[in-house]
Backbone as CSV, one residue per row, in Angstrom:
resi,resn,N_x,N_y,N_z,CA_x,CA_y,CA_z,C_x,C_y,C_z
1,UNK,48.419,159.711,125.149,47.830,158.171,124.610,48.043,158.524,122.806
2,UNK,48.651,157.214,122.189,49.526,157.384,121.035,48.023,156.774,120.426
3,UNK,48.585,156.747,119.106,47.639,156.047,118.177,47.856,154.690,118.023
4,UNK,46.654,154.527,117.782,46.636,152.856,117.684,46.945,152.537,116.154
5,UNK,47.761,151.643,115.724,48.254,151.660,114.523,48.134,149.775,114.202
6,UNK,46.856,149.343,114.017,46.505,147.871,113.739,46.575,147.505,112.670
7,UNK,47.534,146.570,112.688,48.245,145.681,111.032,47.195,144.809,110.720
8,UNK,46.787,145.273,109.616,45.841,144.513,108.081,46.441,143.733,107.052
9,UNK,45.953,142.549,107.152,46.197,141.890,105.565,44.424,141.751,105.411
10,UNK,44.375,142.372,104.151,42.922,141.799,103.105,43.089,141.219,102.019
11,UNK,42.163,140.267,102.230,42.046,138.843,101.377,40.232,138.918,100.408
12,UNK,40.788,139.338,99.451,39.262,139.443,98.501,40.017,139.447,97.008
13,UNK,38.477,139.104,96.317,38.635,138.606,94.838,39.249,140.484,94.236
14,UNK,39.428,140.363,93.339,40.507,141.409,92.716,38.614,142.489,91.596
15,UNK,38.282,142.051,91.469,36.948,142.997,91.163,35.952,142.836,92.090
16,UNK,36.152,142.377,93.576,34.932,142.637,94.363,34.587,144.057,94.831
17,UNK,33.925,144.270,94.394,32.811,145.702,95.129,32.893,145.372,96.453
18,UNK,32.448,144.723,97.461,32.648,144.518,98.545,33.907,144.563,99.134
19,UNK,35.207,143.679,98.495,36.116,144.078,98.773,36.339,145.085,98.761
20,UNK,36.680,146.132,97.517,36.739,147.515,97.133,36.237,148.164,98.322
21,UNK,35.572,148.063,98.580,35.041,149.120,100.015,35.768,148.786,101.149
22,UNK,35.958,147.574,102.009,36.829,147.180,102.718,38.083,148.098,102.614
23,UNK,39.082,148.119,101.499,40.015,148.546,100.922,39.937,149.956,101.035
24,UNK,39.025,150.664,101.069,38.752,151.840,100.992,38.938,152.364,102.280
25,UNK,38.028,151.664,103.215,37.641,151.832,104.642,39.201,151.424,105.587
26,UNK,40.091,150.629,105.087,41.418,150.591,105.980,42.002,151.211,105.504
27,UNK,42.067,151.734,104.337,43.228,153.070,103.640,42.583,154.438,104.399
28,UNK,41.533,154.516,104.904,41.133,155.723,104.885,41.430,155.891,106.833
29,UNK,41.164,155.026,107.482,41.136,154.595,108.696,42.718,154.946,109.236
30,UNK,43.083,155.989,109.802,44.586,156.414,110.182,44.710,155.400,111.408
31,UNK,44.267,154.751,111.895,44.015,153.644,113.568,44.821,152.062,112.328
32,UNK,44.494,152.328,111.363,44.766,150.894,110.339,46.260,151.086,109.384
33,UNK,47.010,150.052,109.797,48.048,149.515,108.635,47.414,148.517,108.053
34,UNK,47.489,149.379,106.213,47.266,148.119,105.531,48.636,147.414,105.195
35,UNK,48.473,146.341,105.500,50.007,145.803,105.358,50.164,145.276,103.721
36,UNK,48.895,144.514,103.147,48.915,143.782,102.213,47.158,143.812,101.586
37,UNK,47.539,143.154,100.472,46.207,142.635,100.056,46.723,141.392,99.041
38,UNK,45.990,140.452,99.483,45.841,139.130,98.369,44.542,139.153,98.075
39,UNK,44.758,138.698,96.580,43.649,138.641,95.769,43.899,137.206,94.566
40,UNK,42.536,137.279,93.852,43.301,136.629,92.965,44.332,136.072,91.778
41,UNK,44.863,134.971,91.212,45.811,135.177,90.458,44.881,136.466,88.851
42,UNK,45.717,136.916,88.344,46.023,138.176,87.691,44.914,137.327,85.994
43,UNK,43.752,138.296,85.999,43.339,137.669,84.753,41.692,136.577,85.684
44,UNK,42.005,136.403,87.057,40.525,135.413,87.610,39.984,136.461,88.147
45,UNK,38.062,136.525,87.500,37.638,137.612,88.057,36.225,136.761,88.521
46,UNK,35.775,137.428,89.802,34.803,136.886,90.467,33.314,137.105,89.061
47,UNK,32.882,136.421,89.407,31.865,135.816,88.404,30.470,137.015,88.646
48,UNK,30.240,137.325,89.981,29.455,138.239,90.565,29.411,139.412,89.956
49,UNK,30.532,140.008,89.315,30.837,141.292,89.244,31.022,141.737,87.806
50,UNK,31.168,140.704,86.986,31.490,140.765,85.396,30.221,141.738,85.053
51,UNK,29.207,142.008,85.367,28.266,142.454,84.382,28.201,144.469,85.335
52,UNK,28.767,144.082,86.096,28.684,145.657,86.494,28.394,146.626,85.880
53,UNK,27.798,147.789,85.964,28.165,149.245,85.159,29.393,149.732,85.815
54,UNK,30.054,149.966,86.881,31.157,149.982,87.655,32.182,148.948,87.702
55,UNK,33.264,149.090,87.248,34.458,147.689,87.195,34.994,148.536,88.140
56,UNK,35.677,147.666,89.325,37.116,147.805,90.140,38.154,147.021,89.878
57,UNK,39.609,147.680,90.371,40.416,146.589,90.195,41.080,146.889,91.937
58,UNK,41.020,146.225,92.933,40.887,145.857,94.103,43.038,145.862,94.135
59,UNK,43.570,145.287,93.034,44.928,144.859,93.084,45.559,146.536,92.455
60,UNK,44.759,146.851,91.402,45.347,148.341,91.037,45.411,149.022,91.641
61,UNK,44.065,149.218,92.341,43.849,150.441,93.547,44.779,150.223,95.227
62,UNK,45.008,149.509,95.174,45.656,149.088,96.543,47.574,149.252,96.354
63,UNK,47.935,149.327,95.002,49.105,149.286,94.659,49.043,150.715,94.366
64,UNK,48.338,151.570,93.773,48.536,153.039,93.532,48.336,153.724,95.034
65,UNK,48.221,152.966,95.953,47.823,153.586,97.342,49.505,152.939,98.396
66,UNK,50.404,152.114,97.317,51.436,151.744,98.403,51.283,150.479,99.056
67,UNK,50.457,149.722,98.983,50.531,148.392,99.329,50.460,147.699,98.494
68,UNK,51.142,146.754,99.347,51.976,145.555,98.928,50.686,144.530,98.196
69,UNK,50.872,143.698,96.888,49.636,142.812,96.625,49.936,141.584,96.177
70,UNK,49.573,140.782,96.456,50.020,139.423,96.200,48.770,138.593,95.488
71,UNK,49.116,137.804,94.285,48.369,137.374,93.625,48.950,135.926,93.400
72,UNK,48.322,135.230,94.659,48.384,133.632,94.361,47.429,132.631,93.132
73,UNK,47.933,131.815,92.649,46.858,130.796,92.180,46.234,130.192,93.502
74,UNK,47.247,129.422,94.274,47.043,129.217,95.849,47.171,129.809,96.895
75,UNK,46.387,130.606,97.686,46.709,131.258,98.651,47.197,130.464,100.067
76,UNK,46.673,129.711,100.307,48.073,128.508,101.027,49.139,127.764,100.505
77,UNK,49.411,128.679,99.637,50.992,128.030,99.184,52.339,128.347,100.240
78,UNK,52.925,127.578,100.540,54.278,127.661,101.922,54.652,129.476,101.513
79,UNK,55.275,130.012,99.918,55.648,131.097,100.408,55.017,131.797,100.272
80,UNK,52.896,132.389,100.032,52.151,133.250,100.564,52.447,133.282,102.202
81,UNK,51.899,131.911,102.535,51.908,131.825,104.065,52.849,132.415,104.675
82,UNK,54.493,132.687,104.248,55.400,133.069,104.769,55.487,134.454,104.759
83,UNK,55.215,134.811,103.384,55.079,136.330,103.417,54.162,136.677,104.173
84,UNK,53.518,136.394,104.318,52.327,136.861,105.206,52.884,136.809,106.850
85,UNK,53.285,136.096,107.177,53.882,135.501,108.535,54.904,136.844,108.616
86,UNK,55.778,137.353,107.529,56.582,138.338,108.149,56.180,139.786,107.742
87,UNK,54.978,139.652,107.295,54.083,140.582,107.446,53.675,141.113,108.915
88,UNK,53.280,140.175,109.818,52.444,140.071,111.125,51.959,141.329,111.051
89,UNK,50.807,140.382,110.636,49.519,141.603,110.839,48.919,141.090,112.025
90,UNK,48.043,141.780,112.504,47.311,141.699,113.785,46.175,140.765,113.202
91,UNK,45.169,141.174,112.224,44.213,140.687,111.623,44.190,140.809,110.112
92,UNK,43.526,139.391,110.098,43.452,139.117,108.563,42.015,139.074,107.916
93,UNK,41.940,140.377,107.701,40.079,140.262,107.095,39.820,139.478,105.640
94,UNK,38.884,138.762,105.743,38.423,138.250,104.414,36.793,138.534,104.029
95,UNK,37.012,139.417,102.994,35.849,139.938,102.490,35.249,138.769,101.056
96,UNK,34.895,138.571,100.874,34.406,137.843,99.635,35.004,137.032,98.606
97,UNK,35.931,136.441,99.226,37.131,135.582,98.246,36.672,134.106,98.456
98,UNK,36.690,133.252,96.744,36.014,132.236,96.740,36.913,131.018,96.856
99,UNK,37.714,131.328,97.460,38.822,130.022,97.868,39.020,129.422,99.187
100,UNK,39.555,128.964,99.400,39.422,128.380,101.061,41.058,128.831,101.719
101,UNK,40.396,128.954,102.826,41.755,130.015,103.332,42.384,128.765,104.280
102,UNK,43.247,127.742,104.201,44.026,126.629,105.222,44.404,127.678,106.180
103,UNK,44.381,126.450,107.194,44.608,126.463,108.691,46.466,127.494,108.995
104,UNK,47.298,126.909,108.113,48.229,127.358,108.134,48.329,129.286,107.987
105,UNK,47.225,129.561,107.152,47.239,130.934,107.184,46.094,131.346,107.826
106,UNK,45.484,130.241,108.108,43.935,131.272,109.585,44.945,131.385,110.524
107,UNK,46.458,130.611,110.897,46.864,130.805,112.316,47.915,132.166,112.444
108,UNK,48.246,132.893,110.644,49.268,133.874,110.993,48.544,135.227,111.732
109,UNK,47.325,135.618,111.599,47.518,137.183,112.495,47.779,137.074,113.821
110,UNK,47.999,137.775,114.370,48.562,137.832,116.113,47.136,137.830,116.768
111,UNK,46.313,138.451,116.243,44.915,138.440,117.049,43.706,137.416,116.846
112,UNK,43.254,137.853,115.375,42.109,137.118,114.519,42.263,136.918,113.225
113,UNK,41.544,136.021,112.740,41.098,136.305,111.438,39.371,136.421,110.812
114,UNK,39.306,137.681,110.161,37.505,137.742,110.269,37.405,137.758,109.126
115,UNK,36.170,136.744,108.699,35.451,136.746,107.527,34.270,137.501,107.395
116,UNK,34.398,138.297,106.453,32.978,138.732,106.615,31.793,138.408,105.270
117,UNK,30.880,138.206,105.845,29.992,137.433,104.788,29.008,138.189,104.359
118,UNK,28.050,138.607,103.087,27.421,139.323,102.930,26.166,137.890,103.105
119,UNK,25.207,137.634,103.870,24.383,137.028,104.072,24.403,136.753,105.987
120,UNK,23.067,136.816,106.598,22.669,136.587,107.995,22.852,135.098,108.331
121,UNK,24.139,135.055,108.303,24.723,133.523,108.706,23.675,133.003,110.191
122,UNK,23.403,132.138,110.139,24.187,130.651,109.595,23.584,130.582,108.086
123,UNK,22.097,131.467,107.868,21.895,131.565,106.479,22.360,131.920,105.265
124,UNK,22.310,131.069,104.499,23.054,131.447,102.978,24.562,131.366,103.503
125,UNK,25.127,130.246,103.898,26.531,130.191,103.962,27.454,129.521,102.597
126,UNK,28.409,130.237,102.176,29.244,129.569,101.224,28.653,130.500,100.174
127,UNK,28.923,130.088,98.563,28.736,130.813,97.724,27.652,131.483,97.072
128,UNK,27.530,132.134,96.716,26.320,132.512,95.788,24.756,133.000,97.086
129,UNK,25.387,133.881,98.123,24.205,134.241,98.878,23.043,134.950,98.482
130,UNK,23.302,135.748,97.577,22.748,136.479,96.396,21.645,136.041,95.823
131,UNK,22.483,135.107,95.626,21.043,134.476,94.567,20.144,133.670,95.517
132,UNK,20.395,133.061,96.533,19.775,132.058,97.212,18.290,132.925,97.966
133,UNK,19.090,133.990,98.410,18.172,135.207,99.226,17.259,135.791,98.196
134,UNK,17.602,136.211,96.526,16.586,136.494,95.800,15.355,135.486,95.258
135,UNK,16.070,134.281,95.326,15.531,132.708,94.725,14.270,132.389,95.979
136,UNK,14.927,132.492,97.197,13.625,132.210,98.116,12.925,133.588,98.562
137,UNK,13.095,134.756,98.071,12.193,135.884,98.211,12.343,136.694,99.620
138,UNK,14.004,136.823,100.591,13.881,137.153,101.817,13.586,137.792,102.170
139,UNK,12.773,138.518,103.145,12.194,139.983,103.294,13.868,140.475,104.216
140,UNK,14.711,139.730,104.630,15.881,140.225,105.514,16.962,139.507,105.111
141,UNK,17.754,140.438,104.887,19.423,140.117,104.646,20.462,140.649,105.277
142,UNK,21.171,140.470,105.004,22.359,141.058,106.283,24.190,140.442,105.892
143,UNK,24.638,141.610,106.812,26.216,140.970,106.494,26.637,140.487,108.012
144,UNK,27.400,139.352,107.980,28.240,138.905,109.270,29.410,138.923,108.996
145,UNK,29.976,139.272,110.210,31.094,138.898,110.776,31.684,137.804,111.611
146,UNK,32.234,136.903,111.544,32.874,135.788,111.652,34.566,135.032,112.251
147,UNK,34.359,134.509,113.290,35.628,134.392,113.352,36.020,133.572,112.475
148,UNK,37.070,133.278,111.477,37.149,132.052,110.306,37.587,130.834,110.986
149,UNK,36.937,130.117,110.710,37.405,128.373,110.959,37.380,127.775,109.810
150,UNK,37.580,126.295,110.202,38.033,125.119,108.922,37.232,125.248,108.091
151,UNK,35.840,125.294,108.527,34.284,125.304,107.746,34.099,126.116,107.135
152,UNK,33.223,125.921,106.253,32.713,126.927,105.269,31.717,127.926,105.940
153,UNK,32.391,129.160,106.294,31.532,130.122,106.828,30.799,129.581,108.088
154,UNK,31.318,128.844,108.953,30.402,128.636,110.535,31.151,128.631,111.464
155,UNK,32.177,129.669,111.265,33.053,130.228,112.326,32.160,130.865,113.601
156,UNK,32.671,131.164,114.914,31.440,131.857,115.387,31.329,133.127,114.978
157,UNK,30.112,133.759,115.418,29.569,135.337,115.149,29.666,136.373,116.037
158,UNK,30.792,137.435,115.475,31.042,138.206,115.967,29.864,139.192,115.837
159,UNK,29.407,139.664,114.884,28.635,140.566,114.889,27.637,140.570,113.436
160,UNK,26.408,141.162,113.573,25.840,141.041,112.514,25.058,142.086,112.381
161,UNK,24.791,142.241,111.090,24.301,143.761,110.571,22.806,143.172,109.764
162,UNK,21.782,143.257,109.977,20.838,142.878,109.201,19.626,144.587,108.769
163,UNK,19.352,143.793,107.424,18.138,144.956,106.592,17.357,144.341,105.824
164,UNK,16.367,144.870,105.759,15.011,144.790,105.302,15.337,144.378,103.602
165,UNK,14.692,143.282,103.114,14.950,143.487,101.609,13.480,143.284,101.434
166,UNK,12.729,143.740,100.139,11.209,143.772,99.711,10.618,141.554,99.346
167,UNK,11.424,141.468,99.229,11.010,139.810,98.810,11.363,139.824,97.136
168,UNK,11.205,140.638,96.487,11.357,140.832,95.034,12.556,140.790,94.174
169,UNK,13.854,141.169,94.790,15.063,142.008,94.545,15.444,140.750,93.505
170,UNK,16.391,140.664,92.591,17.242,140.153,91.832,18.225,140.223,93.045
171,UNK,19.093,138.974,92.182,20.526,138.845,93.062,21.519,139.602,92.899
172,UNK,21.234,140.732,91.452,22.039,141.490,91.553,21.717,143.139,92.579
173,UNK,20.438,143.191,92.775,19.461,143.835,93.893,19.733,143.751,94.985
174,UNK,20.038,142.631,95.414,20.135,142.263,96.979,21.369,142.333,97.159
175,UNK,22.552,142.372,96.488,24.194,142.269,96.129,24.330,143.551,96.512
176,UNK,23.889,144.607,95.919,23.559,145.957,95.720,23.686,146.505,97.626
177,UNK,22.174,146.120,97.910,21.968,146.452,99.129,22.691,146.352,100.216
178,UNK,23.190,145.113,100.153,23.625,144.547,101.104,25.764,145.197,101.037
179,UNK,25.854,145.722,99.947,27.281,145.903,99.708,27.572,147.464,100.201
180,UNK,26.157,147.885,100.595,25.831,149.411,100.959,25.777,149.380,102.125
181,UNK,26.032,148.306,102.720,25.821,148.221,104.437,26.416,147.190,104.840
182,UNK,27.402,147.166,104.184,28.480,146.157,104.478,29.123,146.432,105.849
183,UNK,29.258,147.225,106.310,29.868,147.959,107.698,29.041,147.153,108.893
184,UNK,29.763,146.409,109.737,28.903,146.031,110.659,30.051,146.232,112.207
185,UNK,29.376,146.770,113.270,29.957,147.852,114.251,30.498,146.519,114.798
186,UNK,32.209,146.582,114.822,32.736,145.827,115.525,34.167,146.664,116.000
187,UNK,34.730,146.732,116.657,35.623,147.612,117.523,36.926,146.722,117.538
188,UNK,38.148,146.786,116.795,39.368,146.328,116.559,40.259,147.126,117.162
């Protein structure tokens, strides 16, 4: 029995701790071949992470591990879509990316495009789920894996990992709790 070599592309924000964890898990998994990382254009950072004590740089880390990095202004530009097609990924993983992924890019992977969202979908779809969970004093958070569709965080749910919250966390505390539990049990 041979080793499975599933080919992935990761799409995430450059300074996303959530995406950084996915990068490291894909690099560490001997069954995975991380073909490329797509992040935002140089200098564009996700404001969720700007004040964190620990700063990450997904693009630099990927390059240091021999992974091709694309940093387009528009991830749906024809040259990016064609570059992704040429990589022939089995899966595209989207983890904390604040631009919409268009149909042509969603159609690239041979198997599927999966979005990992830091909330118990369908609740808190869209931007700033940490803020809204803290604002609403939620007692339960979660990380959801969905098949990406045309809508915002509304694709079919594949897996979900729920976790208890106290209900008095700040948005940063909610984010930290969810980042620690980002792995959703899903076999690819």
